[in-house]
CSV table of C-alpha atoms and ligand atoms in Angstrom, one decimal:
chain,number,residue,atom,x,y,z
A,100,MET,CA,-0.3,0.1,-0.2
A,101,THR,CA,1.3,3.3,-0.5
A,102,TYR,CA,1.0,6.0,1.9
A,103,GLN,CA,1.3,9.1,-0.6
A,104,LYS,CA,-2.2,9.9,-0.8
A,105,LYS,CA,-3.7,13.4,-2.3
A,106,THR,CA,-5.2,15.6,0.4
A,107,ILE,CA,-7.5,18.5,0.3
A,108,GLU,CA,-5.1,20.8,-1.2
A,109,ASP,CA,-4.6,19.0,-4.3
A,110,ILE,CA,-7.8,19.2,-5.4
A,111,ASP,CA,-9.9,22.4,-6.0
A,112,VAL,CA,-12.6,22.5,-3.8
A,113,SER,CA,-14.0,25.7,-4.6
A,114,GLY,CA,-17.9,25.8,-5.2
A,115,LYS,CA,-17.9,22.1,-5.0
A,116,ARG,CA,-19.9,20.1,-2.6
A,117,VAL,CA,-17.7,18.2,-0.7
A,118,LEU,CA,-18.6,14.9,1.8
A,119,VAL,CA,-16.3,14.3,4.5
A,120,ARG,CA,-16.2,11.5,6.7
A,121,CYS,CA,-15.3,12.5,10.2
A,122,ASP,CA,-15.2,10.7,13.4
A,123,PHE,CA,-17.6,12.6,15.4
A,124,ASN,CA,-17.9,9.2,17.7
A,125,VAL,CA,-17.9,11.5,20.8
A,126,PRO,CA,-18.4,10.4,24.7
A,127,GLN,CA,-21.9,11.4,26.0
A,128,ASP,CA,-23.6,11.3,29.4
A,129,ASP,CA,-27.2,10.1,30.1
A,130,THR,CA,-28.6,13.1,29.0
A,131,GLY,CA,-26.7,13.2,25.8
A,132,ALA,CA,-24.3,15.9,26.5
A,133,ILE,CA,-20.7,15.6,24.8
A,134,THR,CA,-18.5,14.8,27.8
A,135,ASN,CA,-15.2,15.3,26.0
A,136,ASP,CA,-15.2,17.2,22.5
A,137,LYS,CA,-11.7,16.4,21.4
A,138,ARG,CA,-12.6,14.8,18.2
A,139,ILE,CA,-14.8,17.4,17.1
A,140,VAL,CA,-12.1,19.9,18.1
A,141,GLU,CA,-9.6,17.6,16.0
A,142,SER,CA,-11.6,18.0,12.8
A,143,LEU,CA,-11.8,21.7,12.8
A,144,PRO,CA,-8.5,22.2,10.6
A,145,THR,CA,-9.9,20.5,7.7
A,146,ILE,CA,-13.7,21.7,8.0
A,147,ARG,CA,-11.9,25.4,8.1
A,148,TYR,CA,-9.9,24.6,5.4
A,149,LEU,CA,-12.6,23.6,3.1
A,150,ILE,CA,-14.7,26.8,4.6
A,151,ASP,CA,-11.9,28.9,3.7
A,152,HIS,CA,-11.2,27.7,0.0
A,153,GLY,CA,-15.3,28.2,-0.4
A,154,ALA,CA,-16.5,24.4,-0.7
A,155,ARG,CA,-20.0,23.3,0.5
A,156,VAL,CA,-19.1,21.2,3.0
A,157,ILE,CA,-21.4,18.1,3.9
A,158,LEU,CA,-20.1,16.3,7.0
A,159,CYS,CA,-20.9,12.9,8.0
A,160,SER,CA,-19.9,10.4,10.5
A,161,HIS,CA,-21.1,7.5,13.0
A,162,LEU,CA,-21.9,7.7,16.8
A,163,GLY,CA,-22.4,4.8,19.0
A,164,ARG,CA,-23.7,1.5,17.9
A,165,PRO,CA,-27.2,2.1,16.8
A,166,LYS,CA,-27.4,-1.0,14.8
A,167,GLY,CA,-28.6,-0.1,11.3
A,168,SER,CA,-31.8,1.6,12.8
A,169,VAL,CA,-33.0,5.1,13.6
A,170,ASN,CA,-32.3,5.7,17.3
A,171,PRO,CA,-32.5,9.2,18.6
A,172,LYS,CA,-29.9,8.6,21.4
A,173,TYR,CA,-27.5,8.1,18.7
A,174,SER,CA,-28.3,11.4,16.9
A,175,LEU,CA,-25.5,13.5,15.8
A,176,ARG,CA,-27.5,16.7,16.8
A,177,PRO,CA,-25.5,17.4,19.8
A,178,VAL,CA,-22.2,17.4,17.4
A,179,ALA,CA,-23.7,19.8,15.1
A,180,ALA,CA,-24.5,22.5,18.3
A,181,ARG,CA,-21.1,22.0,19.6
A,182,LEU,CA,-19.4,22.2,15.9
A,183,SER,CA,-21.3,25.5,15.4
A,184,GLU,CA,-20.3,27.1,18.6
A,185,LEU,CA,-16.6,26.1,17.5
A,186,LEU,CA,-16.6,27.3,14.0
A,187,GLU,CA,-18.9,30.2,14.9
A,188,LYS,CA,-21.3,30.0,12.4
A,189,PRO,CA,-24.6,27.8,11.6
A,190,VAL,CA,-23.9,23.9,10.9
A,191,ALA,CA,-27.3,22.9,9.4
A,192,MET,CA,-28.3,19.5,11.0
A,193,ALA,CA,-30.0,16.9,8.2
A,194,GLY,CA,-32.9,14.9,10.0
A,195,ASP,CA,-31.5,12.0,7.8
A,196,VAL,CA,-28.5,10.3,5.9
A,197,ILE,CA,-29.4,10.1,2.2
A,198,GLY,CA,-33.2,10.8,2.5
A,199,PRO,CA,-35.1,14.1,1.5
A,200,ASP,CA,-34.0,16.0,4.2
A,201,ALA,CA,-30.1,15.5,3.5
A,202,GLN,CA,-30.8,16.1,-0.1
A,203,ALA,CA,-32.4,19.4,0.6
A,204,LYS,CA,-29.7,20.8,3.0
A,205,ALA,CA,-26.9,19.5,0.8
A,206,ALA,CA,-28.6,21.3,-2.3
A,207,ALA,CA,-29.3,24.3,-0.1
A,208,LEU,CA,-25.6,25.1,0.9
A,209,GLN,CA,-23.7,27.9,-0.4
A,210,ASN,CA,-19.9,28.4,-0.8
A,211,GLY,CA,-18.3,28.2,2.7
A,212,ASP,CA,-21.7,26.9,4.1
A,213,VAL,CA,-21.4,23.4,6.6
A,214,CYS,CA,-24.4,20.6,6.8
A,215,LEU,CA,-24.0,17.7,9.1
A,216,LEU,CA,-25.8,14.2,8.1
A,217,GLU,CA,-27.5,12.1,10.4
A,218,ASN,CA,-25.5,8.9,12.0
A,219,VAL,CA,-24.4,6.9,9.0
A,220,ARG,CA,-25.2,3.8,11.1
A,221,PHE,CA,-28.8,4.5,11.3
A,222,HIS,CA,-28.6,2.3,7.8
A,223,ALA,CA,-27.7,-1.3,8.0
A,224,GLU,CA,-26.4,-0.6,4.6
A,225,GLU,CA,-23.4,1.4,6.1
A,226,GLU,CA,-21.5,-1.4,7.5
A,227,LYS,CA,-22.2,-3.6,4.8
A,228,ASN,CA,-20.8,-1.0,2.4
A,229,ASP,CA,-23.8,-1.5,0.4
A,230,ALA,CA,-23.6,0.2,-3.2
A,231,ALA,CA,-26.5,1.5,-3.7
A,232,PHE,CA,-26.4,3.2,-0.2
A,233,ALA,CA,-22.9,4.2,-1.1
A,234,LYS,CA,-23.7,5.8,-4.3
A,235,ALA,CA,-26.9,7.6,-2.8
A,236,LEU,CA,-24.5,9.2,-0.3
A,237,ALA,CA,-22.1,10.3,-2.8
A,238,SER,CA,-24.9,11.5,-4.9
A,239,LEU,CA,-25.0,14.4,-2.3
A,240,ALA,CA,-21.3,15.6,-3.3
A,241,GLU,CA,-18.7,15.9,-6.1
A,242,ILE,CA,-15.5,15.2,-4.0
A,243,TYR,CA,-15.2,13.1,-0.9
A,244,VAL,CA,-12.6,13.3,2.0
A,245,ASN,CA,-12.0,10.5,4.3
A,246,ASP,CA,-10.7,12.1,7.4
A,247,ALA,CA,-11.7,9.6,10.1
A,248,PHE,CA,-8.6,7.5,10.8
A,249,GLY,CA,-10.4,5.4,13.6
A,250,THR,CA,-12.4,3.6,11.1
A,251,SER,CA,-10.2,3.5,7.9
A,252,HIS,CA,-9.4,-0.3,8.4
A,253,ARG,CA,-13.2,-0.8,7.8
A,254,ALA,CA,-14.8,-1.0,4.4
A,255,HIS,CA,-18.2,0.9,4.9
A,256,ALA,CA,-19.8,2.9,2.5
A,257,SER,CA,-19.2,6.0,4.2
A,258,THR,CA,-15.2,5.0,4.6
A,259,ALA,CA,-14.5,3.5,1.2
A,260,GLY,CA,-17.7,2.7,-0.7
A,261,VAL,CA,-18.6,6.2,-1.5
A,262,ALA,CA,-15.1,6.3,-3.4
A,263,ASP,CA,-16.0,4.2,-5.9
A,264,TYR,CA,-18.1,7.3,-7.1
A,265,LEU,CA,-16.1,10.4,-6.2
A,266,PRO,CA,-12.6,11.7,-6.4
A,267,ALA,CA,-11.7,11.1,-3.3
A,268,VAL,CA,-9.0,12.7,-0.8
A,269,CYS,CA,-7.8,12.8,2.7
A,270,GLY,CA,-8.0,15.5,5.3
A,271,TYR,CA,-5.5,16.4,7.4
A,272,LEU,CA,-5.9,13.9,10.3
A,273,ILE,CA,-5.4,11.4,7.8
A,274,GLY,CA,-2.7,12.9,6.1
A,275,LYS,CA,-0.8,13.1,9.6
A,276,GLU,CA,-1.6,9.6,10.3
A,277,ILE,CA,-0.3,8.3,7.1
A,278,GLY,CA,2.7,10.4,7.0
A,279,VAL,CA,4.1,10.1,10.2
A,280,MET,CA,3.4,6.3,10.2
A,281,GLY,CA,4.1,5.4,6.9
A,282,ALA,CA,7.3,7.2,6.6
A,283,ALA,CA,8.1,5.2,10.0
A,284,LEU,CA,7.4,2.0,8.2
A,285,SER,CA,8.9,2.4,4.9
A,286,ASP,CA,12.1,4.6,5.4
A,287,PRO,CA,12.5,4.6,9.5
A,288,LYS,CA,15.3,6.7,11.0
A,289,ARG,CA,17.5,4.1,12.4
A,290,PRO,CA,18.2,2.8,15.3
A,291,PHE,CA,14.4,1.8,15.1
A,292,VAL,CA,13.0,0.7,18.2
A,293,ALA,CA,9.7,-1.0,18.8
A,294,VAL,CA,8.0,-1.5,22.4
A,295,LEU,CA,5.5,-4.0,22.3
A,296,GLY,CA,3.3,-4.8,25.5
A,297,GLY,CA,-0.3,-4.8,26.5
A,298,ALA,CA,-2.6,-7.8,27.3
A,299,LYS,CA,-2.6,-10.4,24.6
A,300,VAL,CA,0.2,-11.9,22.4
A,301,SER,CA,-3.0,-13.2,20.1
A,302,ASP,CA,-3.9,-9.2,19.7
A,303,LYS,CA,-0.6,-8.4,18.5
A,304,ILE,CA,0.5,-11.4,16.2
A,305,GLY,CA,0.6,-9.1,12.7
A,306,VAL,CA,2.4,-6.3,14.4
A,307,ILE,CA,5.0,-8.4,16.0
A,308,SER,CA,5.8,-10.3,12.9
A,309,ASN,CA,5.8,-7.1,10.6
A,310,LEU,CA,8.0,-4.8,12.9
A,311,LEU,CA,10.3,-8.0,13.1
A,312,GLU,CA,10.9,-7.2,9.6
A,313,LYS,CA,11.6,-3.6,10.1
A,314,VAL,CA,13.3,-2.8,13.2
A,315,ASP,CA,16.6,-3.2,15.0
A,316,THR,CA,15.4,-3.6,18.4
A,317,LEU,CA,12.0,-5.3,19.6
A,318,ILE,CA,11.5,-4.8,23.5
A,319,ILE,CA,8.6,-6.9,24.8
A,320,GLY,CA,6.8,-5.8,28.0
A,321,GLY,CA,3.1,-6.4,29.3
A,322,ALA,CA,1.1,-10.0,29.9
A,323,MET,CA,2.3,-10.8,26.5
A,324,ALA,CA,6.0,-11.0,27.8
A,325,TYR,CA,4.7,-14.1,30.2
A,326,THR,CA,4.0,-16.3,27.1
A,327,PHE,CA,7.5,-15.4,25.4
A,328,LEU,CA,9.3,-16.2,28.8
A,329,THR,CA,7.2,-19.4,29.0
A,330,ALA,CA,8.4,-20.4,25.5
A,331,GLN,CA,12.1,-19.9,26.6
A,332,GLY,CA,11.4,-22.5,29.7
A,333,ALA,CA,10.5,-19.8,32.4
A,334,SER,CA,8.2,-20.5,35.3
A,335,VAL,CA,6.1,-17.4,35.5
A,336,GLY,CA,3.7,-18.6,38.3
A,337,ASP,CA,0.1,-17.2,37.7
A,338,SER,CA,1.0,-14.6,35.3
A,339,ARG,CA,-1.5,-14.4,32.3
A,340,ILE,CA,-0.2,-16.6,29.5
A,341,GLU,CA,-1.7,-17.8,26.3
A,342,ALA,CA,-0.7,-21.5,26.2
A,343,ASP,CA,-1.7,-21.8,22.3
A,344,LYS,CA,1.0,-19.2,21.3
A,345,LEU,CA,4.1,-20.6,22.7
A,346,ASP,CA,5.1,-22.0,19.3
A,347,TYR,CA,4.5,-18.7,17.7
A,348,ALA,CA,6.6,-17.0,20.8
A,349,ARG,CA,9.4,-19.3,19.6
A,350,GLU,CA,8.9,-18.9,15.9
A,351,MET,CA,9.3,-15.0,16.5
A,352,VAL,CA,12.5,-15.3,18.6
A,353,GLN,CA,13.9,-17.4,16.0
A,354,LYS,CA,12.5,-14.7,13.3
A,355,ALA,CA,14.6,-12.0,15.5
A,356,ALA,CA,17.6,-14.0,15.5
A,357,ASP,CA,17.6,-15.1,12.1
A,358,ARG,CA,17.2,-11.0,10.7
A,359,GLY,CA,19.6,-9.9,13.3
A,360,VAL,CA,16.9,-8.1,15.5
A,361,ARG,CA,17.8,-7.4,18.8
A,362,PHE,CA,15.1,-9.3,21.1
A,363,LEU,CA,14.4,-8.3,24.8
A,364,LEU,CA,12.6,-9.7,27.3
A,365,PRO,CA,12.1,-8.4,30.9
A,366,THR,CA,14.4,-10.1,33.4
A,367,ASP,CA,12.4,-8.9,36.3
A,368,ASN,CA,9.3,-8.2,37.2
A,369,VAL,CA,6.9,-6.4,39.7
A,370,CYS,CA,4.2,-9.0,41.1
A,371,ALA,CA,1.4,-9.5,43.3
A,372,ASP,CA,-0.7,-12.7,44.6
A,373,HIS,CA,-3.9,-11.0,43.4
A,374,PHE,CA,-5.1,-8.5,40.6
A,375,ALA,CA,-5.8,-5.4,42.3
A,376,ALA,CA,-5.0,-2.1,42.7
A,377,ASP,CA,-4.0,-2.3,46.5
A,378,ALA,CA,-2.3,-5.8,45.9
A,379,ALA,CA,1.3,-5.6,47.4
A,380,PRO,CA,4.1,-5.4,45.1
A,381,VAL,CA,7.0,-7.9,44.8
A,382,VAL,CA,10.1,-8.1,42.5
A,383,HIS,CA,10.7,-11.4,41.2
A,384,ASP,CA,13.0,-12.7,38.6
A,385,SER,CA,11.7,-13.6,35.2
A,386,MET,CA,12.7,-17.2,35.5
A,387,SER,CA,11.2,-17.7,38.6
A,388,ILE,CA,8.2,-16.1,40.0
A,389,PRO,CA,6.6,-18.4,42.5
A,390,ALA,CA,3.3,-19.9,41.9
A,391,GLY,CA,0.9,-18.0,43.5
A,392,TYR,CA,2.3,-14.6,42.0
A,393,MET,CA,1.5,-13.2,38.7
A,394,GLY,CA,3.7,-10.5,36.8
A,395,LEU,CA,1.6,-7.3,36.8
A,396,ASP,CA,4.9,-4.8,35.6
A,397,ILE,CA,8.3,-4.9,34.5
A,398,GLY,CA,10.8,-4.7,37.2
A,399,PRO,CA,13.6,-2.0,37.9
A,400,GLU,CA,16.4,-3.9,36.4
A,401,THR,CA,14.5,-4.2,33.1
A,402,ILE,CA,13.3,-0.5,33.2
A,403,ARG,CA,17.2,0.2,33.1
A,404,THR,CA,17.8,-2.2,30.4
A,405,TYR,CA,14.8,-1.2,28.1
A,406,SER,CA,15.8,2.5,28.6
A,407,ASP,CA,19.2,1.8,27.7
A,408,ALA,CA,17.9,0.3,24.5
A,409,ILE,CA,15.4,3.2,23.7
A,410,ARG,CA,18.3,5.9,24.3
A,411,GLY,CA,19.9,7.0,21.0
A,412,ALA,CA,17.1,5.5,18.8
A,413,GLY,CA,16.0,7.4,15.7
A,414,THR,CA,12.4,5.9,15.7
A,415,VAL,CA,10.2,4.5,18.2
A,416,VAL,CA,7.0,2.9,17.9
A,417,TRP,CA,5.3,1.9,20.9
A,418,ASN,CA,2.1,-0.2,21.2
A,419,GLY,CA,0.9,-1.9,24.6
A,420,PRO,CA,1.7,-0.7,28.0
A,421,MET,CA,4.2,-2.6,30.2
A,422,GLY,CA,2.0,-3.3,33.0
A,423,VAL,CA,-1.3,-2.8,34.7
A,424,PHE,CA,-0.8,0.9,34.6
A,425,GLU,CA,-4.3,1.6,35.6
A,426,PHE,CA,-3.6,0.8,39.1
A,427,ASP,CA,-0.5,3.1,40.4
A,428,THR,CA,1.4,0.6,42.0
A,429,PHE,CA,2.1,-1.0,38.6
A,430,ALA,CA,2.3,1.8,36.3
A,431,GLU,CA,6.0,2.7,36.7
A,432,GLY,CA,7.2,0.4,34.0
A,433,THR,CA,5.1,2.1,31.5
A,434,ARG,CA,5.7,5.6,33.3
A,435,ALA,CA,9.7,4.9,32.9
A,436,ILE,CA,9.2,3.9,29.2
A,437,ALA,CA,7.3,7.0,28.4
A,438,GLN,CA,10.2,9.1,30.0
A,439,ALA,CA,12.7,7.3,28.3
A,440,ILE,CA,11.0,7.6,24.8
A,441,ALA,CA,10.5,11.0,25.5
A,442,ASP,CA,13.9,11.9,26.8
A,443,SER,CA,15.7,9.9,23.3
A,444,GLY,CA,14.7,12.5,20.9
A,445,ALA,CA,13.5,9.9,18.8
A,446,ILE,CA,10.7,10.1,16.6
A,447,SER,CA,8.1,8.5,18.4
A,448,ILE,CA,4.9,6.8,17.8
A,449,ILE,CA,2.1,5.5,19.9
A,450,GLY,CA,-0.5,3.2,18.3
A,451,GLY,CA,-3.1,1.4,20.3
A,452,GLY,CA,-6.1,2.7,22.5
A,453,ASP,CA,-4.6,1.7,25.9
A,454,SER,CA,-1.4,3.0,24.8
A,455,ALA,CA,-2.2,6.3,23.9
A,456,ALA,CA,-4.5,6.4,27.0
A,457,ALA,CA,-1.7,5.3,29.2
A,458,VAL,CA,0.8,8.2,27.7
A,459,VAL,CA,-1.9,11.2,27.8
A,460,GLN,CA,-2.6,9.4,31.9
A,461,LEU,CA,0.6,9.7,32.9
A,462,GLY,CA,1.6,13.1,31.1
A,463,TYR,CA,3.7,12.4,28.4
A,464,ALA,CA,1.2,13.2,25.3
A,465,ASP,CA,2.9,16.8,24.1
A,466,ARG,CA,6.3,14.8,24.4
A,467,MET,CA,5.6,12.5,21.6
A,468,THR,CA,5.8,13.1,18.0
A,469,HIS,CA,2.7,11.3,17.1
A,470,ILE,CA,-0.4,9.5,19.2
A,471,SER,CA,-2.4,7.7,16.6
A,472,THR,CA,-6.1,8.3,17.3
A,473,GLY,CA,-7.2,5.0,15.9
A,474,GLY,CA,-6.9,2.1,18.4
A,475,GLY,CA,-7.7,-0.7,15.9
A,476,ALA,CA,-6.7,1.0,12.6
A,477,SER,CA,-3.4,2.0,14.2
A,478,LEU,CA,-2.8,-1.7,14.9
A,479,GLU,CA,-3.7,-2.9,11.4
A,480,PHE,CA,-1.4,-0.1,10.2
A,481,LEU,CA,1.3,-1.3,11.9
A,482,GLU,CA,0.5,-4.9,10.6
A,483,GLY,CA,1.4,-3.7,7.3
A,484,LEU,CA,-2.4,-4.4,6.2
A,485,VAL,CA,-4.2,-2.5,3.6
A,486,LEU,CA,-6.6,0.0,5.2
A,487,PRO,CA,-9.7,0.5,2.8
A,488,GLY,CA,-10.4,3.7,3.8
A,489,ILE,CA,-6.8,4.7,3.2
A,490,ALA,CA,-6.4,2.3,-0.2
A,491,CYS,CA,-9.1,4.1,-1.9
A,492,LEU,CA,-8.2,7.5,-1.8
A,493,LEU,CA,-6.1,8.9,-5.2
A,494,ASP,CA,-2.5,8.3,-5.2
A,495,LYS,CA,-0.5,11.7,-5.3
B,681,LIG,P1,-3.5,-1.2,23.1
B,681,LIG,O1,-5.1,-0.8,23.1
B,681,LIG,O2,-2.3,-0.1,23.6
B,681,LIG,O3,-3.1,-2.0,22.1
B,681,LIG,P2,-3.7,-3.8,24.8
B,681,LIG,O4,-5.4,-3.8,24.9
B,681,LIG,O5,-3.2,-4.9,24.0
B,681,LIG,O6,-3.1,-2.3,24.5
B,681,LIG,O7,-3.4,-3.8,26.2
B,681,LIG,C1,-3.6,-2.8,27.4
B,681,LIG,C2,-4.0,-3.7,28.8
B,681,LIG,O8,-2.8,-4.7,28.9
B,681,LIG,C3,-4.0,-2.9,30.1
B,681,LIG,O9,-5.6,-2.8,30.5
B,681,LIG,C4,-3.0,-3.3,30.9
B,681,LIG,O10,-3.8,-3.5,32.3
B,681,LIG,C5,-2.9,-4.7,30.4
B,681,LIG,N1,-1.8,-5.3,30.8
B,681,LIG,C6,-0.5,-5.1,30.7
B,681,LIG,N2,0.4,-5.8,31.5
B,681,LIG,C7,-0.2,-6.5,31.9
B,681,LIG,C8,0.0,-7.5,32.9
B,681,LIG,N3,1.1,-8.0,33.2
B,681,LIG,N4,-1.0,-8.5,33.4
B,681,LIG,C9,-2.3,-8.2,33.2
B,681,LIG,N5,-2.6,-7.2,32.2
B,681,LIG,C10,-1.7,-6.5,31.7
B,682,LIG,MG1,-6.6,-2.3,24.3
């Protein structure tokens, strides 16, 4: 897949009706009030560019899981209100997605005007990428812009299908995601270090395998380390392991050796006798965690080794926390690695929902080059998979 895609700046949008797929999937409280408008705020540069260049802007998004039928609980109306405040101009809210109101609102737009369609997932055809639905959506506009990275790994009507009928380009959010991550994967500044952790090996099989073909050093932490350690003959007590992934773990260690990749596993671990925020932490060597104890974070010696390996890196890609960072007692490994990455001066890319949350929670967000906004999409990107919502865009 090529990561060189045309952007809104490469196409003449003046006077054109432009359909923009945004990610307005915002969190709401019981009354429907938006509790965090970050996703709306982040969409503003693309929308403002289109307004300033005389486009007639038709926004669309999903919100929650209405499962293919109209449900007022998942209406995008609160988003239109917030967007209107942020843009300091009216945002016309359509009462449907491809119906008469959407058609009327789209047709009434003057240059620089903005409207928002209803939740695309009010139609079951959206997630089925139904051709007739995609065509009807596309018929509202003359140009398609995808700026929803978080759904770009899904071939839905509004994320990919519409591109069969319209010239398709990316907005600034997707442009940044594929610019930074694409460069790291295709032409990384070396040494290239990957730090992988998190809950399960099985979630990260594709990521580990793909990154082993690109990196100089691979660092493993989190619960997945215990599957690797077990495969190497360690006794990991009651740590979380995946017994059906031991062969895969051995294969990956062999692949690293074959390719000359430095492969690091924890040598010590912060353990506890039960899984709880107030469990007492005890440090044990990786080779001999006693029965009754489980590893919940990397230990102090491992932190030193990993920090040394990160120092001097040219590029660091990080996916998966080093421990149960949600509990303060077991967050130190994740915090220390965030610190090492921040201090390294490397191009730093954080992918994965919980990893991004950890970096924000621990206060390192503004010291990273890029925190990917798409959990599943960023993982598929790191796996080297083709993302339908990006593949459908025009090449530069
Ligand atoms: P991401 O969303 O960034 O891809 P994952 O979902 O794979 O990350 O993993 C995040 C989860 O892994 C966190 O909830 C964290 O508590 C858990 N985790 C990390 N280390 C351990 C461990 N040693 N034991 C149990 N859970 C762990
Ligand atoms: Mg996760």
